[in-house]
Coordinates of C-alpha atoms in Angstrom, one line a residue:
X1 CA 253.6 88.5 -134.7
X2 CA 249.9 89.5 -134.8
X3 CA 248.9 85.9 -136.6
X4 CA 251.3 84.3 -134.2
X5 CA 249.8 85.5 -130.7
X6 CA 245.8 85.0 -132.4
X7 CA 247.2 81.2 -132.6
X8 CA 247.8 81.4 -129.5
X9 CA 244.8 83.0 -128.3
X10 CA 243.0 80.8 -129.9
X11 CA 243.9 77.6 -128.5
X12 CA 244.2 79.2 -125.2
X13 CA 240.5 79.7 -125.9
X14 CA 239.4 76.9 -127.4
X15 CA 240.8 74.7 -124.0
X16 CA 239.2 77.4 -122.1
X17 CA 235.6 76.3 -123.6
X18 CA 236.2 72.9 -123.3
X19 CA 237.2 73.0 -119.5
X20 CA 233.8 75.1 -119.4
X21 CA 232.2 72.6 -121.0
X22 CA 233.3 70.3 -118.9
X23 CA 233.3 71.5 -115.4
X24 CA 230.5 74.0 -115.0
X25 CA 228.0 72.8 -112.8
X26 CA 224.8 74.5 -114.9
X27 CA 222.2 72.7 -116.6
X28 CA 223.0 72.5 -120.6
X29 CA 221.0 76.8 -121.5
X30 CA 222.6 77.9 -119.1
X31 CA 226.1 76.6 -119.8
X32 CA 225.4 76.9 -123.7
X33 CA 225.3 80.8 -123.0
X34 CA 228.5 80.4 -120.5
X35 CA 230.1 79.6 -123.2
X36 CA 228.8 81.3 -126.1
X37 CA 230.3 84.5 -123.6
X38 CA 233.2 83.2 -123.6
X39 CA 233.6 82.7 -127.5
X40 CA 232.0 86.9 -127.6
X41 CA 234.9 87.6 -124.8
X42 CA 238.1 85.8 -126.6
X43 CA 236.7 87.2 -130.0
X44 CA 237.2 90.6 -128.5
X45 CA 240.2 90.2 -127.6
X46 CA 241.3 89.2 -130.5
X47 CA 239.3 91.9 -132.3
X48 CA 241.7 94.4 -130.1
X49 CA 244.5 92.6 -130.8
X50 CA 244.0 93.0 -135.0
X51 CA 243.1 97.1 -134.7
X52 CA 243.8 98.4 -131.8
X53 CA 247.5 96.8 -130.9
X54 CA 249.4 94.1 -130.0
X55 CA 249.5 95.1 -126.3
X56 CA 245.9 95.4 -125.8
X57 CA 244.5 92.5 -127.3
X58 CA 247.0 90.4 -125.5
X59 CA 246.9 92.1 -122.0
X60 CA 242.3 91.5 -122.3
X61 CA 242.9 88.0 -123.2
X62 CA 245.4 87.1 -120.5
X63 CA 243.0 89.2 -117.6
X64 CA 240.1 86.4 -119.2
X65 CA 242.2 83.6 -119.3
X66 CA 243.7 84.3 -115.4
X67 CA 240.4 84.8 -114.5
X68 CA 239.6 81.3 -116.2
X69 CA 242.7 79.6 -114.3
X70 CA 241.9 80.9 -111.2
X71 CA 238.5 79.1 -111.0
X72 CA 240.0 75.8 -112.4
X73 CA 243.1 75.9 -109.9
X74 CA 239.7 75.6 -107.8
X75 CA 238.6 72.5 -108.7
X76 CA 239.8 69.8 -106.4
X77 CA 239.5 66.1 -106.8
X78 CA 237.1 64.0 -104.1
X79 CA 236.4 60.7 -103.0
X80 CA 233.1 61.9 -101.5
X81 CA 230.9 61.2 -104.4
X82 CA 228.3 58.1 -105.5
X83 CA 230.3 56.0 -108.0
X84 CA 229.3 53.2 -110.0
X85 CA 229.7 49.7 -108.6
X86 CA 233.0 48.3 -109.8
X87 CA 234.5 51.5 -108.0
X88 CA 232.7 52.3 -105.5
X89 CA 235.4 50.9 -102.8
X90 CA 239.1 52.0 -102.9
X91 CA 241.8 49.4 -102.0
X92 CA 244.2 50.0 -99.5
X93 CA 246.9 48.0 -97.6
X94 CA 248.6 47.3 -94.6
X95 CA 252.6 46.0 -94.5
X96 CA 253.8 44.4 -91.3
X97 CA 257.2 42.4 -92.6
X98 CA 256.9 40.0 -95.4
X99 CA 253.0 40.0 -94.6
X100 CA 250.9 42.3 -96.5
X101 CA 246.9 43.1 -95.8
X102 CA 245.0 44.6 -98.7
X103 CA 241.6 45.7 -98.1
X104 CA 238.9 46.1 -100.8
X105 CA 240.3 43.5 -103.2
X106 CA 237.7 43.4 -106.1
X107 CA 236.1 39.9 -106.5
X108 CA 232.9 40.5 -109.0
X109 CA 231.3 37.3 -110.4
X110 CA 230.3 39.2 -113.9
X111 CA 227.5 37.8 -116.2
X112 CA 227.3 41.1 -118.4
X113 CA 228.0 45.2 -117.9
X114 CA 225.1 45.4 -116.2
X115 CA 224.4 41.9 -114.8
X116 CA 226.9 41.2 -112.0
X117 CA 227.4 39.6 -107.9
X118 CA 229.4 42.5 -106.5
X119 CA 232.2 41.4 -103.8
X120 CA 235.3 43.2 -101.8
X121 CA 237.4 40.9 -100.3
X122 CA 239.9 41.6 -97.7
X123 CA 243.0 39.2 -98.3
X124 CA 246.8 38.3 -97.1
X125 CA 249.9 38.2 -99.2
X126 CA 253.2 36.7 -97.9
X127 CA 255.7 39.0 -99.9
X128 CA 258.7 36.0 -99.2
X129 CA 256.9 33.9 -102.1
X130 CA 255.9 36.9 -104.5
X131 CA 257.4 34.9 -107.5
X132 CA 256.0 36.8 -110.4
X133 CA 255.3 39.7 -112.0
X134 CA 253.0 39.9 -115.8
X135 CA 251.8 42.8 -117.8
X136 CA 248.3 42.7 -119.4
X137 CA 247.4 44.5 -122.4
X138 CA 243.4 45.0 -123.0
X139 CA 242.5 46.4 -126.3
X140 CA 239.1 47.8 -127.3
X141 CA 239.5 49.2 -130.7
X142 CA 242.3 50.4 -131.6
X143 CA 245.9 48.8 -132.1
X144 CA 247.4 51.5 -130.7
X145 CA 245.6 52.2 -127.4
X146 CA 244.9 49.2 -124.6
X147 CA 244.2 49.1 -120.8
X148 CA 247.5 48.0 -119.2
X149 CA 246.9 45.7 -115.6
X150 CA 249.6 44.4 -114.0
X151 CA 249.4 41.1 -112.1
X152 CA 251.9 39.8 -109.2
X153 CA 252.1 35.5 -107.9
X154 CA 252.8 34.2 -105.5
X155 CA 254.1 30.3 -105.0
X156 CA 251.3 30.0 -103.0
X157 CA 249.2 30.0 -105.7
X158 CA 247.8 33.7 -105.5
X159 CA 247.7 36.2 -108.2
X160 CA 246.4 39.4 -107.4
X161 CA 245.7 42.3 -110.6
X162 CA 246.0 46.0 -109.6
X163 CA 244.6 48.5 -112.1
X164 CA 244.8 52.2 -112.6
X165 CA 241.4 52.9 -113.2
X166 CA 239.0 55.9 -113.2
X167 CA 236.6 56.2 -110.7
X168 CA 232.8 56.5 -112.5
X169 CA 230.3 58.6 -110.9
X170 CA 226.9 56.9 -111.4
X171 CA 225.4 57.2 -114.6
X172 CA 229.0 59.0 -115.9
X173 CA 230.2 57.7 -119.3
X174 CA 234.0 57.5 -120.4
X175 CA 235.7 60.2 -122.8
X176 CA 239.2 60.5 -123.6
X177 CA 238.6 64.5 -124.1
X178 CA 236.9 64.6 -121.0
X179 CA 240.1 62.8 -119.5
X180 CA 241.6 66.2 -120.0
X181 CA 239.4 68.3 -117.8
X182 CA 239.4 67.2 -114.4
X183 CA 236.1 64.8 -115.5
X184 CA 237.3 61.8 -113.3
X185 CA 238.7 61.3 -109.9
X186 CA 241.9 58.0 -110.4
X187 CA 242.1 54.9 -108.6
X188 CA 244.5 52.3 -108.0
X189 CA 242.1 49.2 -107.5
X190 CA 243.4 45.4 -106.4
X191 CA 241.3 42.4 -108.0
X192 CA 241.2 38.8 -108.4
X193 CA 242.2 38.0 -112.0
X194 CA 238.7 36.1 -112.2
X195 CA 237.6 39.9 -112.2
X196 CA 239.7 42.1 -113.4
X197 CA 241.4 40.1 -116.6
X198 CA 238.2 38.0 -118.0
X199 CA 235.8 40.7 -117.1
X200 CA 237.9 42.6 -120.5
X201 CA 237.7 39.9 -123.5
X202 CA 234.8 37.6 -121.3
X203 CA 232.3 40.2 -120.8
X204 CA 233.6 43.2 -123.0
X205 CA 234.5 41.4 -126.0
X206 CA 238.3 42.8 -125.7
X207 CA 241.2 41.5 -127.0
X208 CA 244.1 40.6 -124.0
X209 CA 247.3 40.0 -124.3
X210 CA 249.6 38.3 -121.1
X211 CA 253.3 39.0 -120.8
X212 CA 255.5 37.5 -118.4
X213 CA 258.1 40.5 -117.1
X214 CA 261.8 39.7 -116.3
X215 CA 261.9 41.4 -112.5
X216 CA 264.7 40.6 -110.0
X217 CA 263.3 39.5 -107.2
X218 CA 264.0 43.1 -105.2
X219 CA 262.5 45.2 -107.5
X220 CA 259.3 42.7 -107.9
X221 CA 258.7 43.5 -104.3
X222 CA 259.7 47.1 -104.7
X223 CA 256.7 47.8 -106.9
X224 CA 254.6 45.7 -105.4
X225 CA 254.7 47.9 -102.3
X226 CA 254.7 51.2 -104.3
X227 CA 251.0 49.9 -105.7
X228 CA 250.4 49.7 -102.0
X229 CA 251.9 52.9 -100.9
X230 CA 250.0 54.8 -104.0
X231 CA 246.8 53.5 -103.4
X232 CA 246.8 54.5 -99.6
X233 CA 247.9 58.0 -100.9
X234 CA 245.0 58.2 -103.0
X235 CA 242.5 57.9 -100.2
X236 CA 244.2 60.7 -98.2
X237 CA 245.1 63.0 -100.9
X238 CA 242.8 62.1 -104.5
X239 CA 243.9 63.0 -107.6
X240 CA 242.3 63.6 -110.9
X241 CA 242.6 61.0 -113.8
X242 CA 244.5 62.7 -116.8
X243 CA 244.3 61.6 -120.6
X244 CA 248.0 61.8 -120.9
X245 CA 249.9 62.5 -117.9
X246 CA 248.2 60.4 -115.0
X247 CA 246.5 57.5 -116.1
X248 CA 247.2 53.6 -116.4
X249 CA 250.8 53.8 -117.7
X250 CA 252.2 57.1 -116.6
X251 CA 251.5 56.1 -112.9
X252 CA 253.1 52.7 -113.0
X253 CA 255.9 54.6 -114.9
X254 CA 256.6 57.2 -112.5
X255 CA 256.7 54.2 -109.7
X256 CA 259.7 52.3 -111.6
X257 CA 260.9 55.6 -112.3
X258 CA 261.5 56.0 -108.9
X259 CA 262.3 52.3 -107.9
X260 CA 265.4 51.9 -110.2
X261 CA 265.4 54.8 -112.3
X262 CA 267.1 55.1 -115.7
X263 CA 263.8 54.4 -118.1
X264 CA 263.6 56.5 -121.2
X265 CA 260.5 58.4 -122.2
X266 CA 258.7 57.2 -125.3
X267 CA 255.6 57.9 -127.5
X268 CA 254.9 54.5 -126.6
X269 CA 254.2 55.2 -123.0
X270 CA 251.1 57.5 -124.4
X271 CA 250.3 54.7 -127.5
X272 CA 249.6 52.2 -124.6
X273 CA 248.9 49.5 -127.2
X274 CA 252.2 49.3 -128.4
X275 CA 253.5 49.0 -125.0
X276 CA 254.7 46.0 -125.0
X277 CA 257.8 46.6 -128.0
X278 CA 259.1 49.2 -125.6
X279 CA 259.5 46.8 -122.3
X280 CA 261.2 44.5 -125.2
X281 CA 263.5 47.4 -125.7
X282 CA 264.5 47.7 -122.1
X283 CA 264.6 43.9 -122.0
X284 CA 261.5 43.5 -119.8
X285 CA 260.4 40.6 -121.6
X286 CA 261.0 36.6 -121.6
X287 CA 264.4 36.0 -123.7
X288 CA 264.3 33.9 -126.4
X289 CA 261.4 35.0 -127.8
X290 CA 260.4 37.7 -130.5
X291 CA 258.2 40.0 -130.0
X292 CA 255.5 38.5 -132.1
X293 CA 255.8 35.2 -130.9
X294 CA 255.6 36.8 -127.4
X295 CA 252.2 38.2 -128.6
X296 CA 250.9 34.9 -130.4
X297 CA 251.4 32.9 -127.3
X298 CA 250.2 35.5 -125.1
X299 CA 247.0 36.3 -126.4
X300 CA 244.4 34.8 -123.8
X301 CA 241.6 36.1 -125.0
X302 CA 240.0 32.6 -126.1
X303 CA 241.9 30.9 -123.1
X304 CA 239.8 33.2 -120.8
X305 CA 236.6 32.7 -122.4
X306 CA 237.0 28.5 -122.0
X307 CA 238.3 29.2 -118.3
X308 CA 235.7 31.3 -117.5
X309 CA 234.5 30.9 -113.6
X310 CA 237.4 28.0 -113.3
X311 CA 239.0 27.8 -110.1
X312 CA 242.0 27.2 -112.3
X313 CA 241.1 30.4 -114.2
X314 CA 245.3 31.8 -113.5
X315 CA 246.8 29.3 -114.7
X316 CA 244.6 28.1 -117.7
X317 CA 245.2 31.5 -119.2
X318 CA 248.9 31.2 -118.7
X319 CA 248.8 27.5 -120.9
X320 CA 251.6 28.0 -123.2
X321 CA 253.1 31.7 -122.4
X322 CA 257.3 32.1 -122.2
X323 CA 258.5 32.3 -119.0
X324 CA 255.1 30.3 -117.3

């Protein structure tokens, strides 16, 4: 029992210095020694635990570690800060019938990270010719973890992208760990594809995959107004970006989740690069096809690269997918 409850402890601690780490707004002495009390404090308590009693050790630990939770239940999310540039705006939307008003559509002309003509666009969709609905897959590194956009057409020749993406403080870089600890504020954002597909394998050097996604027609619709309906949440009530449980899957999940229901949960819905097999599964994808040739034909990383600033650019990466 003893070597149990230290585990415990421990990792109770160990998440306890991180989210110190993390969150405490002191330059880096002064949070070095914030946490090197912690670490003294837990080591106690586990000190107790070992000689003096089960009861004590644990009963010290849990008075730190409620005193701990009580400051992080503090930390709320904001949209009052200065972000970077490709974030700075947050989309939003207006539905009046079949016509639908989204403001703050991203339209970036990007010549590298750092080298780009920043534009927000506000633009109409007519939701009676919303024909189509594709997933994107961007990968930077590994196999088994990708950026996943979706992207809705419309017969008139419109696609728009929407993207769960973290909002970047200026000057903040991207950590998966920090994803954990309330690091970044989430945002749904809306983009021309010209932006927010070839900016990944044109200016990134990602890898980008296209699938074309077996909708009815009712649900298409359905989800394209819960992007809508998320996003204007967002600016009235922000939320924190999390790692695992709120980021660019779980969110578009928990939306068709609620539209039709009925979709199993998977490790896949965390391994975001593998993604794709488990929409297979639930018969998401274009019949006919295997998986891998799904994947051969979809990869547009090359496509995008030749398309580049093409008016055409939507349907020159779409050359030779299933279902286009």
């Amino acid at each position: 029992m003893q070597l149990l409850l230290s585990l415990i402890i421990l990792c109770a601690a160990v998440w306890g210095g991180l989210a110190l780490y993390y969150q405490l707004p002191l330059s880096m002495p002064w949070r070095a020694a914030s946490l090197l009390l912690w670490a003294g404090l837990s080591i106690f308590a586990l000190l107790r635990l070992w000689h003096e009693g089960l009861l004590q050790g644990v009963l010290i630990y849990l008075a730190l570690h409620m005193a701990l939770l009580w400051w992080w239940n503090s930390l709320t999310p904001s949209n009052q800060h200065l972000w970077e540039d490709n974030v700075a705006q947050m989309t939003s939307g207006h539905v009046d019938g079949n016509q639908v008003t989204l403001f703050n559509v991203r339209n970036f002309t990007w010549r590298s990270e750092t080298d780009y003509s920043p534009h927000w666009e506000t633009r109409q969709y007519d939701l009676s010719k919303l024909q189509s609905v594709d997933m994107l897959t961007s990968h930077w590194g590994m196999e088994a973890i990708a950026h996943v956009l979706v992207s809705f057409g419309f017969s008139d020749g419109q696609f728009v992208t929407f993207s769960v993406e973290i909002r970047k403080k200026k000057g903040q870089q991207f950590s998966e760990i920090a994803g954990f600890f309330k690091q970044y504020e989430l945002s749904i954002l809306a983009a021309d594809e010209r932006d927010a597909v070839a900016v990944r394998p044109n200016i990134r050097g990602e890898d980008t995959f296209l699938y074309r996604i077996d909708m009815p027609e009712e649900i298409r619709r359905q989800l394209f107004l819960s992007y809508i309906e998320q996003a204007n949440q967002l600016i009235e009530q922000p939320r924190f970006y999390n790692t695992i449980t709120v980021n660019c899957t779980t969110l578009v999940l928990a939306m068709m989740q609620h539209i039709s229901g009925g979709l199993p949960l998977d490790f896949r819905l965390l391994l975001t690069g593998y993604l794709p097999s488990y929409i297979e599964e639930q018969g998401g994808l274009t019949d006919g096809f295997d998986l891998s040739q799904l994947r051969t034909a979809g990869r547009i990383t090359e496509r995008s690269k030749q398309a580049a600033q093409s008016p055409a650019y939507s349907k020159i990466i779409r050359q030779g997918v299933p279902g286009w």
